[in-house]
Coordinates of C-alpha atoms and ligand atoms in Angstrom, one line a residue:
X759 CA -10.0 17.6 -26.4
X760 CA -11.1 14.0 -25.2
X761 CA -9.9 12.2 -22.1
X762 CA -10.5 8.1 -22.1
X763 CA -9.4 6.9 -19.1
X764 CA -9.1 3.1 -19.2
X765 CA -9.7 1.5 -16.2
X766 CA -8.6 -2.8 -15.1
X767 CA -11.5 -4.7 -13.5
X768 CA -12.1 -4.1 -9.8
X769 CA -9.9 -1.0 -10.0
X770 CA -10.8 1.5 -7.1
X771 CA -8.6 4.3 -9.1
X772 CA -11.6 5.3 -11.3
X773 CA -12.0 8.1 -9.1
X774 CA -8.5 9.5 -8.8
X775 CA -8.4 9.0 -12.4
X776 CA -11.5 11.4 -13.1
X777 CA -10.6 13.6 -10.5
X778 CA -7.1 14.5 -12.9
X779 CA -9.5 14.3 -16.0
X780 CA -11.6 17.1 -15.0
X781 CA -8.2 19.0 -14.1
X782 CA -7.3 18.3 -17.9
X783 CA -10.8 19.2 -19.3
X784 CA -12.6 18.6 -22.2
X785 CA -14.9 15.6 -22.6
X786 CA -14.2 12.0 -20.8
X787 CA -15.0 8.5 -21.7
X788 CA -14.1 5.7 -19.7
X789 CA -13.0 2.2 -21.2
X790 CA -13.5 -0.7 -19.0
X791 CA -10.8 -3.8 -19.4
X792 CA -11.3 -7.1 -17.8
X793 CA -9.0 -8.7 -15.6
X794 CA -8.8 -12.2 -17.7
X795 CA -7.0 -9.9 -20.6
X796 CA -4.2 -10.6 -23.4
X797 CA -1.9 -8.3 -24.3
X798 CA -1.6 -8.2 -27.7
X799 CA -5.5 -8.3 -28.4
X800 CA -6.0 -5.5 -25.9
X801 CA -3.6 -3.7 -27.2
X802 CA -5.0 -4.1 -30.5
X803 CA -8.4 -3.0 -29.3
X804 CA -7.5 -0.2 -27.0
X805 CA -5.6 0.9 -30.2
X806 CA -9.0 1.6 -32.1
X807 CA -10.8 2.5 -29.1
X808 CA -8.9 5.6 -28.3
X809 CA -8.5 6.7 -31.8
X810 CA -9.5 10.7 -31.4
X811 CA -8.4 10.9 -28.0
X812 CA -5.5 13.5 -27.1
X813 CA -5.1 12.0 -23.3
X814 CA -5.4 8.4 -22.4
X815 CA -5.1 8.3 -18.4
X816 CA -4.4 5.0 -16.7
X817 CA -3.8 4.2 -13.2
X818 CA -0.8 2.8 -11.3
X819 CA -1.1 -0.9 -11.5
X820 CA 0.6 -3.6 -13.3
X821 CA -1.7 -3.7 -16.2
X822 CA -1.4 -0.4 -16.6
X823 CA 2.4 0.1 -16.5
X824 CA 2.5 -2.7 -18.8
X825 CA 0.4 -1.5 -21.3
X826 CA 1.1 2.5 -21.5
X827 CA 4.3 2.5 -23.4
X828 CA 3.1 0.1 -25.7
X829 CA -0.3 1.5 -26.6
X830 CA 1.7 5.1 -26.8
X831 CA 3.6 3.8 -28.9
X832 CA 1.1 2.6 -31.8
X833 CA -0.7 5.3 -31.8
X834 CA 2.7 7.3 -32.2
X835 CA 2.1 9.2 -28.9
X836 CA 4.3 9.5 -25.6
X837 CA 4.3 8.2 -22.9
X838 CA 4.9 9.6 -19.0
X839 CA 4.6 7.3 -15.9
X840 CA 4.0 7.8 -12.4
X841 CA 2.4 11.2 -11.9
X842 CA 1.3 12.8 -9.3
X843 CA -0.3 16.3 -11.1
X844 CA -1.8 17.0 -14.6
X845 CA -2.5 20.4 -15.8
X846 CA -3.2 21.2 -20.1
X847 CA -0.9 25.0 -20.2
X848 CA -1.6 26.7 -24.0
X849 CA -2.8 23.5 -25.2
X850 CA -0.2 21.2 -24.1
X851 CA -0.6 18.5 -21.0
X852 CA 2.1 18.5 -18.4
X853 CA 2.7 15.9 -15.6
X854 CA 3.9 16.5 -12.5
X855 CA 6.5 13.9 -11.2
X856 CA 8.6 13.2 -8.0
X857 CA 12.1 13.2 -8.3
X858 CA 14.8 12.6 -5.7
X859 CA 12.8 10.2 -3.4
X860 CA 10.1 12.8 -3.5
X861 CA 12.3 16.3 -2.7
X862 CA 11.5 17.7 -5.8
X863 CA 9.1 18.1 -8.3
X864 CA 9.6 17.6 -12.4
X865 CA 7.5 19.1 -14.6
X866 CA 7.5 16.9 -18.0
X867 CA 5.6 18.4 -21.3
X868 CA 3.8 16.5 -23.5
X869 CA 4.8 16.9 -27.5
X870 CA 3.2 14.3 -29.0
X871 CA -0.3 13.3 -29.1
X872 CA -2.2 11.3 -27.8
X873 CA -1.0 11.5 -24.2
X874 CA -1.0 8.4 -22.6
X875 CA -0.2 8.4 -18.6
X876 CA -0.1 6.5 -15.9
X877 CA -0.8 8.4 -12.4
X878 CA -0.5 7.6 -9.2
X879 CA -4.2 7.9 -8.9
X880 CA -5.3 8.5 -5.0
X881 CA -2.9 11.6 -5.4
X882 CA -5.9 13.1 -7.3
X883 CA -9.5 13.5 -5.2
X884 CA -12.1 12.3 -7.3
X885 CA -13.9 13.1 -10.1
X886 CA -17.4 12.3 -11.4
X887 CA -17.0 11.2 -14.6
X888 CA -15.8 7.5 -14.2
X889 CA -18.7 6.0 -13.4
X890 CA -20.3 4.8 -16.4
X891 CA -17.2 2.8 -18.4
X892 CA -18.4 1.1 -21.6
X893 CA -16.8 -2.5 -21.7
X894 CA -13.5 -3.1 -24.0
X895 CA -14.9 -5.0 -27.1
X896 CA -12.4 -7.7 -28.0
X897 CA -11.8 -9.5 -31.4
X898 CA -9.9 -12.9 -29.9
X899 CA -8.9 -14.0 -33.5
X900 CA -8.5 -9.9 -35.0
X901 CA -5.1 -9.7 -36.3
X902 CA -3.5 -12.1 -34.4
X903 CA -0.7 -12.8 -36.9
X904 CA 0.8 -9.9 -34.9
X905 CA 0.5 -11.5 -31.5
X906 CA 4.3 -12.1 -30.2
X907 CA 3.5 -13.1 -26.8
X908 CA 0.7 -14.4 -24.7
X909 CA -0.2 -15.3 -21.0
X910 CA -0.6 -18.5 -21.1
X911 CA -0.9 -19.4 -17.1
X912 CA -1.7 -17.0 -14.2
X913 CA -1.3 -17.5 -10.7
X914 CA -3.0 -15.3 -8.3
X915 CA -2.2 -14.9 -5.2
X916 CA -4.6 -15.3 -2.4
X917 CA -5.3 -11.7 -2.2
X918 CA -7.8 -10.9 1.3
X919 CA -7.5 -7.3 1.0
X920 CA -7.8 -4.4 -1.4
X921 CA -4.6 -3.1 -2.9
X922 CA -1.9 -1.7 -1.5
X923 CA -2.0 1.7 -3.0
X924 CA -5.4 1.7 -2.2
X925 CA -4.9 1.1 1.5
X926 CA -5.9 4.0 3.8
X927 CA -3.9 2.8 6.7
X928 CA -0.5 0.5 6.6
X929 CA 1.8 -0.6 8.8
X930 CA 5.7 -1.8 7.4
X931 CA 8.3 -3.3 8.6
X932 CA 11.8 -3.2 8.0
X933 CA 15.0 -5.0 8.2
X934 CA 15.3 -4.1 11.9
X935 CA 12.1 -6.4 12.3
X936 CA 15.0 -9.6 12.6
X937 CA 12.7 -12.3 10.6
X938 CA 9.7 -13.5 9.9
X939 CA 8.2 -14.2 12.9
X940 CA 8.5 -10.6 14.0
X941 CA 5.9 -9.5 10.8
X942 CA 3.4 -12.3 11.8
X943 CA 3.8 -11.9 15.5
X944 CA 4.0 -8.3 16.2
X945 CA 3.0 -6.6 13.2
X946 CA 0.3 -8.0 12.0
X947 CA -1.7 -8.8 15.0
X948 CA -1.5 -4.4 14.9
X949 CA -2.4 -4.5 11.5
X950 CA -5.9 -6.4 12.1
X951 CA -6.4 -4.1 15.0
X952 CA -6.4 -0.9 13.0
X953 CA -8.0 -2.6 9.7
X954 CA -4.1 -1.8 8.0
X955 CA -2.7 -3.3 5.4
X956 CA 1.0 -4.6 5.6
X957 CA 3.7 -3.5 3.9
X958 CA 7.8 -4.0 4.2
X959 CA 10.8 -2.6 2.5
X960 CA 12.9 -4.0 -0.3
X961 CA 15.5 -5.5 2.6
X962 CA 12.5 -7.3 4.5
X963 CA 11.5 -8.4 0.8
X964 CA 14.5 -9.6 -0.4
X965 CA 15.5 -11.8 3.0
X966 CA 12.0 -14.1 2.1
X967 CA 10.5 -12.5 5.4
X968 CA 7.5 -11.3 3.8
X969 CA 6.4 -11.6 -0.1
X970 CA 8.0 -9.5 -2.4
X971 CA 4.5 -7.6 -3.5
X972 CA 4.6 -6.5 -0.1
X973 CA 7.5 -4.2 -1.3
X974 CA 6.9 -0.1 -0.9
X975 CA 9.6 1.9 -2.6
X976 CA 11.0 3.2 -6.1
X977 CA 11.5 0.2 -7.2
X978 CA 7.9 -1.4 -5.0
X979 CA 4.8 0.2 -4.8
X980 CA 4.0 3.6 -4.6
X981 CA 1.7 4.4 -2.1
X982 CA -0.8 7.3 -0.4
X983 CA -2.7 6.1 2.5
X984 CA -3.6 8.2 5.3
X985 CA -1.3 6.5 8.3
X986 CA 1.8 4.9 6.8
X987 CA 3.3 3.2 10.5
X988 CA 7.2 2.6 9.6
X989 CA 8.9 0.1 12.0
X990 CA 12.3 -0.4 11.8
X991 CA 12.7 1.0 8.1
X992 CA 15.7 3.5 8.4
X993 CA 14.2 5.6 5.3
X994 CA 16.2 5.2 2.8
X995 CA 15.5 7.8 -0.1
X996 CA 14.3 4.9 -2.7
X997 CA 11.7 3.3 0.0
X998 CA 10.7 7.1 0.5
X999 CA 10.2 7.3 -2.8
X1000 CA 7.3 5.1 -2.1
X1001 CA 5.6 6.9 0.5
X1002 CA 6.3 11.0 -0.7
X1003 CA 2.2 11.0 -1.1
X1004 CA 1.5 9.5 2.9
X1005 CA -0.9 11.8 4.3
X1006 CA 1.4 10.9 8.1
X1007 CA 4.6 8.9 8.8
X1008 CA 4.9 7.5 11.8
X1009 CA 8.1 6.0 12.9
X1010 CA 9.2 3.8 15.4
X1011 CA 13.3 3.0 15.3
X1012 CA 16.0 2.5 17.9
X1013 CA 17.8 4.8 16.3
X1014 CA 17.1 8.4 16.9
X1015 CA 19.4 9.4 14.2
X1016 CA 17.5 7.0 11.6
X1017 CA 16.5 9.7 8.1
X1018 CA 12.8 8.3 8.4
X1019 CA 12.2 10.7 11.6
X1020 CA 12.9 13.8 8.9
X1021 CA 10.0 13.2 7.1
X1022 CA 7.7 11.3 10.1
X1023 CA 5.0 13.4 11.8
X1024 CA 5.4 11.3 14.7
X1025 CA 8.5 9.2 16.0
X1026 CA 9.2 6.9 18.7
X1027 CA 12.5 6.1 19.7
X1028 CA 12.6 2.9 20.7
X1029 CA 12.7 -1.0 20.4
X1030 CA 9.8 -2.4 18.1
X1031 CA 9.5 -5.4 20.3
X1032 CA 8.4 -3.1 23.6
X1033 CA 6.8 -0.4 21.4
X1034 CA 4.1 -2.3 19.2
X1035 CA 3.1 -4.6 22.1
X1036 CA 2.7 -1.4 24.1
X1037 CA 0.3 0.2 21.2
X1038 CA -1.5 -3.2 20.7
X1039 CA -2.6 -2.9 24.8
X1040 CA -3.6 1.0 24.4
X1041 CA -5.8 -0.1 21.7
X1042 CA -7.3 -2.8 23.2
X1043 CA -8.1 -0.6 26.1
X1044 CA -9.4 2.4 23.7
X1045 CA -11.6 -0.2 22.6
X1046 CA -12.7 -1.5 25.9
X1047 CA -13.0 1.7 27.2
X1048 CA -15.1 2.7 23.8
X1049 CA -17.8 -0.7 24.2
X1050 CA -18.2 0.9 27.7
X1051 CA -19.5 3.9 26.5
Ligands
FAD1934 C1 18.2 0.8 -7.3 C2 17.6 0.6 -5.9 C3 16.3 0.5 -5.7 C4 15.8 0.3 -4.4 N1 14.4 0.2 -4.2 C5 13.9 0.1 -3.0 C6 12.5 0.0 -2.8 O1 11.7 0.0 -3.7 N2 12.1 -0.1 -1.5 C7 13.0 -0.1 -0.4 O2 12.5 -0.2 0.7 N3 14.3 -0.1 -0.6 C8 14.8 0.0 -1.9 N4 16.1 -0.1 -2.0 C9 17.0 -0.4 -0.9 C10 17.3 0.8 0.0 O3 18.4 1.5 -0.4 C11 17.6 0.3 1.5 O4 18.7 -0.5 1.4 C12 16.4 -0.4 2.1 O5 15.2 0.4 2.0 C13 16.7 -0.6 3.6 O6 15.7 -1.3 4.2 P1 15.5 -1.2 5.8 O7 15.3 0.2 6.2 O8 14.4 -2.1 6.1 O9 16.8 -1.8 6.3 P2 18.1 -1.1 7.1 O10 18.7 0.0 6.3 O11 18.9 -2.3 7.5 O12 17.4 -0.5 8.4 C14 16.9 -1.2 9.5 C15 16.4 -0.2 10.5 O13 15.8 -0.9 11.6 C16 16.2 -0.2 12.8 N5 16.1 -1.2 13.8 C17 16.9 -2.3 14.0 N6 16.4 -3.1 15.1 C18 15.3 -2.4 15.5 C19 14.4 -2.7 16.6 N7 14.6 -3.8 17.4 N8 13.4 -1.8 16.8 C20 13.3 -0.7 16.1 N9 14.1 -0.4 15.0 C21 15.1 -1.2 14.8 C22 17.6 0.3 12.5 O14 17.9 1.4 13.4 C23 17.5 0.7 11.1 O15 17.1 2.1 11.0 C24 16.7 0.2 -3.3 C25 18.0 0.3 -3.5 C26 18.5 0.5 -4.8 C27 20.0 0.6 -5.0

C-alpha cells in the first residue's frame, strides 16, 4: 500500500493532502511539480514516478484537475474528483463526495488501481508526512513524439493573495451588489479590514463586475474557509455547492425569504449598502477601542 501525493509548486494543500494519506494508510511519498510545467512531459514523468503506487492524491487546483484523469488513465487506473473523505474498507479506497449542492453525501468505490484523486484538500486537517517532497525529474526531449499539445504562452494574473480555497476568511458578493463599483467600494474596503479574500457568484462573474476566477460554486471554486460573508447572493444550490465545507455563512440580503439564510449561521436582513458600511464603522471602532487597551 503506497500513497504519492503530488503536490504544484507553492501549493498550501500539502497538509490537507497528508492529513487524508494517513486516513488511507500505508507508506507516503510526496512528488513535488513545478509551476513552469508541460503537460505531456509531466505526464510522462509522473507516469513512471508513481509506478507501484495504489493511491495518487492530488489537490483541488487547476493543475491538478487537469492532470488526474489523464495520468489515471495511463496507468489504467480511475479516476474520482472533488472529495471531501477517504477511507481504504477490505482493501478498497472509497471517496466521499457531495452531491445535491452539498445535501448529501456519495460514497464512490474504487475498482481499479492505482487510485488517483483529486480532494478538496482543507476538508482534511493535516497530516505530517508532506513535508519532504522529492522534485519531479523531467526528460524535456523523452518521448516527445507523443506530445499532442503544449503551452506555449501563459499569462498570469496579478495574484496579491494566496488562493481562494485556501482563504480562511472571504467575503462575496452577488448579483444584488448592482455593479462594479459596489465590489470595490463596499466590499472590498471590508475585505482589507478583516484580511478576507473576495469572492462573487457566477451572476456577478458573468456581468464583467468582478473576474471570472473570482467565481465560488459548482461550476467555480470550491471553497472551506472559516467565515464565508455572502452579500446579496440568494444561494442558489450550485453556488452552495461551493461553500458546503464553510466552517460559518453569514448572510446579509433584503430578502428574508432568500435560501442562503437556511444554511447561514448568521443573517441580516437588510440592504448591503446600509449594512456593510455599518460593519466597516463597528470595526474600525473594535480596533480603536482595541489600540486603546
Ligand atoms: C449548470 C449551472 C452551473 C452554475 N454554476 C454556478 C456557480 O458555480 N456559482 C454560482 O454562484 N452560480 C452558478 N450558477 C448560477 C446559479 O443558478 C444562480 O443563478 C446564481 O448563483 C445567482 O447568483 P446571485 O445569487 O448573485 O444572483 P440572484 O439570484 O439574482 O440574487 C441576487 C440576490 O441579491 C439580493 N439583493 C438584491 N439587492 C440587494 C441589496 N441592495 N442588498 C442586499 N441584498 C440584495 C436579492 O434579494 C437576491 O437574493 C450555475 C447555474 C447553472 C445552471
Amino acid at each position: 500500500m503506497t500513497n504519492v501525493l503530488i503536490l504544484f509548486a507553492e501549493d498550501r494543500a500539502a497538509q490537507g493532502l497528508a492529513g487524508a494519506a494517513e486516513q488511507l494508510g500505508g507508506e507516503t511519498r510526496a512528488i513535488l511539480v513545478d509551476g513552469d510545467y508541460q503537460i505531456e512531459e509531466t505526464l510522462d514523468a509522473l507516469v513512471d514516478a508513481c509506478r507501484g503506487a495504489d493511491v495518487i492524491l492530488l489537490a483541488n487546483d487547476t493543475y491538478s484537475q487537469e492532470i488526474a484523469p489523464r495520468l489515471a488513465h495511463r496507468l489504467g487506473g480511475a479516476c474520482v474528483g472533488d472529495g471531501v473523505g477517504v477511507a481504504r474498507v477490505d482493501g478498497r479506497v472509497r471517496v466521499t463526495r457531495q452531491v445535491y449542492g452539498g445535501k448529501a453525501h456519495a460514497v464512490v468505490e474504487v475498482r481499479r488501481s492505482p487510485a488517483v484523486l483529486w480532494l478538496r484538500a482543507r476538508s482534511f486537517s493535516g497530516g505530517a508526512a508532506a513535508a519532504s517532497a522529492a522534485e519531479l525529474s523531467r526528460d524535456p526531449g523523452a518521448r516527445s513524439g507523443r506530445r499532442s499539445t503544449r503551452i506555449v504562452e501563459r499569462n498570469v494574473s496579478a495574484q496579491t493573495h494566496a488562493r481562494l480555497e485556501d482563504a480562511q476568511v472571504i467575503i462575496s458578493g452577488g448579483r444584488g451588489i448592482g455593479g462594479p463599483e459596489g465590489f470595490r467600494d463596499e466590499l472590498e474596503p471590508l475585505a482589507k479590514m478583516l484580511g478576507a479574500q473576495m469572492a462573487a457568484s457566477r451572476a456577478a462573474c458573468d456581468a464583467g463586475w468582478v473576474p471570472p476566477t473570482w467565481q465560488v460554486g459548482q461550476t467555480g471554486k470550491k471553497v472551506a474557509p472559516e467565515l464565508y460573508v455572502a452579500v446579496a447572493i440568494t444561494g442558489a444550490s450550485q453556488h452552495m455547492a461551493g461553500i458546503s465545507e464553510a466552517r460559518n455563512i453569514v448572510a446579509i440580503n433584503i430578502d428574508p425569504d432568500a435560501p442562503i439564510f437556511k444554511h447561514a449561521r448568521y443573517g441580516i436582513v437588510d440592504d448591503y449598502r446600509k449594512v456593510v458600511p455599518l460593519l466597516r464603522e463597528r470595526l474600525t471602532n473594535l480596533g480603536n477601542h482595541e489600540g486603546k487597551r
